[in-house]
């Protein structure tokens, strides 16, 4: 997607504070952190939102969660606990239409979220 900001980050056209990268997944710090640890984990393939997950592209989403589990350990948030959020669509407040998973930690969270 030419105009997608996360595709531009993947291509290196927009700078990011990279935390992890492999062939299929990129993780970088959120520009406007909502917690002391706030990393965005995204598939390199453009998928607009959770509404577009299907059998064909689900493998990369599974891999995203393997990366999240590794990163939680590396970032030292696995033992205290952390939260993973993916906003889907307008009601959830999705602002970037490239599916992404917020990995949030080093904060005490409440439930249900606001
Ligand atoms: P959402 O509101 O769930 O779509 O989340 C989009 C997230 O992307 C927000 O938390 C933004 O702060 C973050 N974001 C937007 N632009 C950038 C950028 N250039 N680099 C890092 N994070 C960004
Ligand atoms: Zn994209």
Coordinates of N, CA, C and O and ligand atoms in Angstrom, one line a residue:
X1 N 0.9 -1.2 0.0 CA 0.0 0.0 0.0 C 0.9 1.2 0.0 O 1.6 1.5 1.0
X2 N 0.8 2.0 -1.1 CA 1.7 3.1 -1.2 C 1.7 4.2 -0.1 O 2.7 4.7 0.3
X3 N 0.4 4.5 0.3 CA 0.3 5.6 1.2 C 0.2 5.1 2.7 O 0.1 5.9 3.6
X4 N 0.4 3.8 2.9 CA 0.3 3.3 4.3 C 1.6 3.7 5.1 O 2.7 3.3 4.7
X5 N 1.4 4.3 6.2 CA 2.6 4.8 7.0 C 3.4 3.6 7.5 O 4.7 3.7 7.6
X6 N 2.8 2.5 7.9 CA 3.6 1.4 8.4 C 4.3 0.7 7.3 O 5.4 0.2 7.4
X7 N 3.7 0.6 6.1 CA 4.4 0.1 4.9 C 5.7 1.0 4.6 O 6.7 0.4 4.3
X8 N 5.5 2.3 4.8 CA 6.7 3.2 4.6 C 7.8 2.9 5.6 O 8.9 3.0 5.3
X9 N 7.4 2.7 6.9 CA 8.3 2.3 7.9 C 9.1 1.0 7.5 O 10.3 0.9 7.6
X10 N 8.3 0.0 7.1 CA 8.9 -1.3 6.7 C 9.9 -1.0 5.5 O 11.0 -1.6 5.5
X11 N 9.6 -0.1 4.6 CA 10.5 0.1 3.5 C 11.6 1.0 3.8 O 12.5 1.3 3.0
X12 N 11.6 1.6 5.0 CA 12.7 2.5 5.5 C 12.5 3.9 5.0 O 13.4 4.8 5.1
X13 N 11.3 4.2 4.4 CA 11.0 5.6 3.9 C 10.7 6.6 5.0 O 10.8 7.8 4.9
X14 N 10.2 6.0 6.2 CA 10.0 6.8 7.4 C 10.8 6.1 8.5 O 10.8 4.9 8.6
X15 N 11.6 6.9 9.3 CA 12.4 6.3 10.3 C 11.6 5.7 11.5 O 10.4 6.2 11.7
X16 N 12.1 4.7 12.1 CA 11.4 4.2 13.3 C 12.5 3.7 14.3 O 13.7 3.5 13.9
X17 N 12.1 3.5 15.5 CA 13.0 3.0 16.5 C 12.8 1.5 16.6 O 11.9 1.0 17.3
X18 N 13.6 0.8 15.8 CA 13.4 -0.6 15.6 C 13.8 -1.4 16.8 O 14.8 -1.2 17.4
X19 N 12.9 -2.4 17.2 CA 13.2 -3.3 18.3 C 13.5 -4.7 17.8 O 14.3 -5.4 18.5
X20 N 12.9 -5.1 16.7 CA 13.1 -6.5 16.2 C 12.7 -6.5 14.7 O 11.8 -5.8 14.3
X21 N 13.4 -7.3 14.0 CA 13.0 -7.5 12.6 C 13.4 -8.8 12.1 O 14.5 -9.3 12.4
X22 N 12.6 -9.5 11.3 CA 13.0 -10.7 10.6 C 12.3 -10.6 9.2 O 11.8 -9.5 8.8
X23 N 12.3 -11.6 8.5 CA 11.8 -11.6 7.1 C 10.3 -11.2 7.0 O 9.9 -10.5 6.1
X24 N 9.5 -11.5 8.0 CA 8.1 -11.3 8.0 C 7.5 -10.3 9.0 O 6.3 -9.9 8.8
X25 N 8.3 -10.0 10.0 CA 7.7 -9.2 11.1 C 8.7 -8.1 11.5 O 9.9 -8.2 11.4
X26 N 8.1 -6.9 11.8 CA 8.9 -5.8 12.3 C 8.3 -5.3 13.6 O 7.0 -5.3 13.8
X27 N 9.1 -4.9 14.5 CA 8.6 -4.3 15.8 C 9.4 -3.1 16.1 O 10.6 -3.0 15.9
X28 N 8.7 -2.0 16.5 CA 9.3 -0.7 16.7 C 8.6 0.0 17.8 O 7.4 -0.3 18.1
X29 N 9.3 1.0 18.4 CA 8.6 1.7 19.5 C 7.5 2.6 19.0 O 7.7 3.3 18.0
X30 N 6.4 2.7 19.7 CA 5.3 3.6 19.4 C 5.8 5.0 19.6 O 6.5 5.3 20.6
X31 N 5.5 5.9 18.6 CA 5.9 7.3 18.7 C 5.3 8.0 19.8 O 5.8 9.1 20.3
X32 N 4.1 7.6 20.3 CA 3.4 8.2 21.3 C 3.0 7.2 22.4 O 1.9 6.7 22.5
X33 N 4.0 6.8 23.2 CA 3.9 5.7 24.1 C 2.8 5.9 25.2 O 2.7 6.9 25.8
X34 N 2.0 4.8 25.4 CA 0.9 4.8 26.3 C 1.3 4.1 27.6 O 0.6 3.9 28.6
X35 N 2.6 3.6 27.6 CA 3.1 2.8 28.8 C 4.6 2.9 28.6 O 5.2 3.2 27.5
X36 N 5.4 2.7 29.7 CA 6.9 2.7 29.6 C 7.4 1.8 28.6 O 8.4 2.1 27.9
X37 N 6.8 0.6 28.4 CA 7.1 -0.2 27.2 C 5.9 -0.2 26.3 O 4.8 -0.5 26.7
X38 N 6.1 0.3 25.1 CA 5.0 0.3 24.1 C 5.6 0.1 22.7 O 6.1 1.0 22.1
X39 N 5.5 -1.2 22.3 CA 6.1 -1.6 21.1 C 5.0 -2.0 20.1 O 4.0 -2.6 20.6
X40 N 5.1 -1.7 18.9 CA 4.1 -2.1 17.9 C 4.8 -3.3 17.1 O 5.9 -3.2 16.6
X41 N 4.0 -4.3 17.0 CA 4.5 -5.5 16.3 C 3.6 -5.7 15.1 O 2.4 -5.8 15.2
X42 N 4.2 -5.7 13.9 CA 3.4 -5.7 12.7 C 3.9 -6.8 11.7 O 5.1 -7.0 11.6
X43 N 3.0 -7.3 10.9 CA 3.5 -8.2 9.8 C 4.0 -7.3 8.7 O 3.5 -6.2 8.5
X44 N 5.0 -7.7 7.9 CA 5.5 -6.9 6.8 C 4.5 -6.8 5.7 O 4.5 -5.8 4.9
X45 N 3.8 -7.9 5.5 CA 2.7 -7.9 4.5 C 1.6 -7.0 4.9 O 1.2 -7.0 6.1
X46 N 1.1 -6.1 4.0 CA 0.0 -5.2 4.4 C -1.3 -6.0 4.5 O -1.8 -6.5 3.5
X47 N -1.8 -6.0 5.7 CA -3.1 -6.5 6.0 C -3.8 -5.3 6.8 O -3.2 -4.8 7.7
X48 N -5.0 -4.9 6.4 CA -5.5 -3.7 6.9 C -5.9 -3.8 8.4 O -5.7 -2.8 9.1
X49 N -6.6 -4.9 8.8 CA -7.0 -5.0 10.2 C -7.3 -6.4 10.5 O -7.2 -7.3 9.6
X50 N -7.8 -6.7 11.7 CA -8.2 -8.0 12.1 C -9.3 -8.5 11.2 O -9.5 -9.7 11.1
X51 N -10.1 -7.6 10.6 CA -11.2 -8.0 9.7 C -10.7 -8.8 8.5 O -11.5 -9.4 7.8
X52 N -9.4 -8.6 8.2 CA -8.9 -9.2 7.0 C -8.0 -10.4 7.2 O -7.2 -10.8 6.3
X53 N -8.0 -11.0 8.4 CA -7.3 -12.2 8.7 C -8.0 -13.4 8.1 O -9.3 -13.5 8.3
X54 N -7.3 -14.2 7.4 CA -7.9 -15.4 6.8 C -6.9 -16.6 6.9 O -5.8 -16.4 7.4
X55 N -7.3 -17.8 6.4 CA -6.5 -19.0 6.5 C -5.1 -18.7 5.8 O -4.1 -19.2 6.3
X56 N -5.2 -18.0 4.7 CA -3.9 -17.8 4.0 C -2.9 -16.9 4.7 O -1.7 -17.1 4.6
X57 N -3.4 -15.8 5.3 CA -2.4 -14.9 6.0 C -2.2 -15.2 7.5 O -1.5 -14.4 8.1
X58 N -2.9 -16.2 8.0 CA -2.9 -16.4 9.5 C -1.6 -16.8 10.0 O -1.3 -16.6 11.2
X59 N -0.7 -17.4 9.1 CA 0.6 -17.9 9.6 C 1.4 -16.8 10.1 O 2.1 -16.9 11.1
X60 N 1.4 -15.7 9.4 CA 2.2 -14.5 9.8 C 1.7 -14.0 11.1 O 2.5 -13.5 12.0
X61 N 0.4 -14.0 11.3 CA -0.1 -13.5 12.6 C 0.3 -14.4 13.8 O 0.6 -14.0 14.8
X62 N 0.3 -15.7 13.5 CA 0.8 -16.7 14.5 C 2.3 -16.3 14.8 O 2.7 -16.3 16.0
X63 N 3.0 -16.0 13.8 CA 4.5 -15.7 14.0 C 4.6 -14.4 14.8 O 5.5 -14.3 15.6
X64 N 3.7 -13.4 14.5 CA 3.7 -12.2 15.3 C 3.6 -12.5 16.8 O 4.4 -11.9 17.6
X65 N 2.8 -13.5 17.2 CA 2.7 -13.8 18.6 C 3.9 -14.6 19.2 O 4.2 -14.4 20.3
X66 N 4.6 -15.3 18.3 CA 5.9 -15.9 18.7 C 6.9 -14.8 19.0 O 7.6 -14.8 20.1
X67 N 6.9 -13.8 18.2 CA 7.8 -12.6 18.3 C 7.4 -11.8 19.6 O 8.3 -11.4 20.4
X68 N 6.1 -11.6 19.8 CA 5.6 -10.9 21.0 C 6.1 -11.7 22.3 O 6.6 -11.1 23.2
X69 N 6.0 -13.0 22.3 CA 6.5 -13.8 23.5 C 8.0 -13.6 23.7 O 8.4 -13.4 24.8
X70 N 8.8 -13.6 22.6 CA 10.2 -13.4 22.7 C 10.5 -12.0 23.2 O 11.4 -11.8 24.1
X71 N 9.9 -11.0 22.7 CA 10.1 -9.6 23.0 C 9.7 -9.4 24.5 O 10.4 -8.6 25.2
X72 N 8.7 -10.0 24.9 CA 8.2 -9.8 26.3 C 9.4 -10.2 27.3 O 9.7 -9.5 28.3
X73 N 10.0 -11.3 26.9 CA 11.1 -11.8 27.8 C 12.3 -10.8 27.7 O 12.9 -10.4 28.7
X74 N 12.6 -10.5 26.4 CA 13.8 -9.6 26.2 C 13.6 -8.2 26.9 O 14.5 -7.6 27.4
X75 N 12.4 -7.7 26.9 CA 12.1 -6.4 27.5 C 11.8 -6.5 29.0 O 11.6 -5.5 29.6
X76 N 11.8 -7.7 29.5 CA 11.7 -7.9 31.0 C 10.3 -7.6 31.5 O 10.1 -7.2 32.6
X77 N 9.3 -7.9 30.7 CA 7.9 -7.7 31.1 C 7.1 -9.0 31.2 O 6.0 -9.0 31.6
X78 N 7.8 -10.1 31.0 CA 7.1 -11.4 31.0 C 6.7 -11.8 32.4 O 5.6 -12.4 32.5
X79 N 7.5 -11.5 33.3 CA 7.1 -12.0 34.7 C 6.1 -11.2 35.4 O 5.1 -11.7 36.0
X80 N 6.2 -9.8 35.3 CA 5.2 -8.9 35.9 C 3.9 -9.0 35.1 O 2.8 -8.8 35.7
X81 N 4.0 -9.2 33.8 CA 2.8 -9.2 33.0 C 2.7 -8.1 32.0 O 3.4 -7.0 32.2
X82 N 2.0 -8.2 31.0 CA 1.9 -7.2 29.9 C 0.5 -7.4 29.2 O -0.2 -8.3 29.5
X83 N 0.3 -6.4 28.3 CA -1.0 -6.4 27.6 C -0.7 -6.3 26.1 O 0.2 -5.5 25.7
X84 N -1.5 -7.0 25.3 CA -1.4 -6.9 23.9 C -2.8 -6.4 23.4 O -3.8 -7.0 23.8
X85 N -2.7 -5.4 22.5 CA -4.0 -4.8 22.1 C -3.9 -4.6 20.5 O -2.9 -4.2 20.0
X86 N -5.0 -5.0 19.9 CA -5.1 -4.7 18.4 C -6.5 -4.0 18.2 O -7.5 -4.6 18.4
X87 N -6.5 -2.7 17.9 CA -7.7 -2.0 17.7 C -8.1 -2.3 16.2 O -7.4 -2.2 15.3
X88 N -9.4 -2.7 16.1 CA -10.0 -3.0 14.8 C -11.1 -2.1 14.5 O -12.2 -2.2 15.1
X89 N -11.0 -1.2 13.5 CA -12.1 -0.4 13.0 C -12.3 0.9 13.9 O -11.6 1.1 14.9
X90 N -13.3 1.6 13.4 CA -13.5 3.0 14.0 C -13.9 2.9 15.5 O -13.4 3.7 16.3
X91 N -14.8 2.0 15.8 CA -15.3 2.0 17.2 C -14.2 1.7 18.2 O -14.2 2.2 19.3
X92 N -13.2 1.0 17.7 CA -12.0 0.6 18.6 C -10.9 1.7 18.5 O -10.0 1.6 19.3
X93 N -11.1 2.7 17.6 CA -10.1 3.7 17.6 C -8.9 3.4 16.7 O -7.8 4.0 16.9
X94 N -9.0 2.5 15.8 CA -7.9 2.2 14.9 C -7.6 3.4 14.0 O -8.5 3.9 13.3
X95 N -6.3 3.9 14.1 CA -6.0 5.0 13.3 C -5.0 4.7 12.2 O -4.9 5.4 11.2
X96 N -4.3 3.6 12.3 CA -3.4 3.2 11.2 C -3.9 1.8 10.6 O -4.1 0.9 11.4
X97 N -4.2 1.8 9.3 CA -4.9 0.7 8.7 C -4.0 -0.3 8.1 O -4.1 -0.6 6.9
X98 N -3.1 -0.7 9.0 CA -2.1 -1.8 8.7 C -2.1 -2.6 10.0 O -1.7 -2.0 11.1
X99 N -2.6 -3.8 10.0 CA -2.8 -4.5 11.3 C -1.5 -4.5 12.2 O -0.4 -4.6 11.7
X100 N -1.8 -4.1 13.5 CA -0.6 -4.0 14.4 C -1.1 -4.4 15.8 O -2.2 -4.3 16.1
X101 N -0.1 -4.8 16.6 CA -0.4 -5.3 17.9 C 0.5 -4.5 18.9 O 1.7 -4.4 18.8
X102 N -0.2 -3.7 19.7 CA 0.4 -2.9 20.8 C 0.9 -3.9 21.9 O 0.1 -4.6 22.5
X103 N 2.2 -3.9 22.1 CA 2.7 -4.6 23.3 C 3.1 -3.6 24.4 O 3.9 -2.8 24.2
X104 N 2.3 -3.7 25.5 CA 2.4 -2.7 26.5 C 2.9 -3.3 27.8 O 2.3 -4.4 28.2
X105 N 3.8 -2.6 28.5 CA 4.3 -3.2 29.7 C 4.9 -2.2 30.6 O 4.9 -1.0 30.3
X106 N 5.3 -2.6 31.8 CA 5.9 -1.8 32.9 C 4.9 -0.8 33.4 O 5.2 0.4 33.7
X107 N 3.6 -1.2 33.4 CA 2.5 -0.4 33.9 C 1.5 -1.3 34.5 O 1.3 -2.5 34.0
X108 N 0.7 -0.8 35.5 CA -0.4 -1.6 36.1 C -1.6 -1.3 35.3 O -2.0 -0.1 35.3
X109 N -2.2 -2.3 34.6 CA -3.4 -2.0 33.8 C -4.7 -2.3 34.6 O -4.7 -3.1 35.5
X110 N -5.7 -1.7 34.1 CA -7.0 -2.0 34.7 C -7.9 -2.7 33.7 O -7.6 -2.7 32.5
X111 N -8.9 -3.4 34.2 CA -9.8 -4.1 33.3 C -11.2 -3.9 33.8 O -11.4 -3.9 35.0
X112 N -12.2 -3.6 32.9 CA -12.0 -3.5 31.5 C -11.4 -2.1 31.1 O -11.5 -1.2 31.9
X113 N -10.8 -2.1 29.9 CA -10.1 -0.8 29.4 C -11.2 0.2 29.2 O -12.4 -0.1 29.0
X114 N -10.8 1.5 29.2 CA -11.7 2.6 29.0 C -12.3 2.7 27.6 O -11.8 2.1 26.7
Ligands
LIG1 P1 -4.1 2.5 16.5 O1 -4.7 3.7 17.1 O2 -4.4 1.2 17.3 O3 -4.3 2.4 15.0 O4 -2.5 2.6 16.7 C1 -1.7 3.3 15.9 C2 -0.4 3.6 16.7 O5 0.6 4.0 15.8 C3 -0.6 4.8 17.7 O6 -0.3 4.3 19.0 C4 0.5 5.8 17.2 O7 1.1 6.5 18.2 C5 1.4 4.9 16.4 N1 2.2 5.6 15.4 C6 1.7 6.4 14.4 N2 2.7 6.8 13.6 C7 3.8 6.3 14.1 C8 5.2 6.3 13.7 N3 5.6 7.0 12.6 N4 6.1 5.6 14.4 C9 5.7 4.9 15.5 N5 4.4 4.8 15.9 C10 3.5 5.5 15.2
LIG2 ZN1 0.7 -1.1 5.2

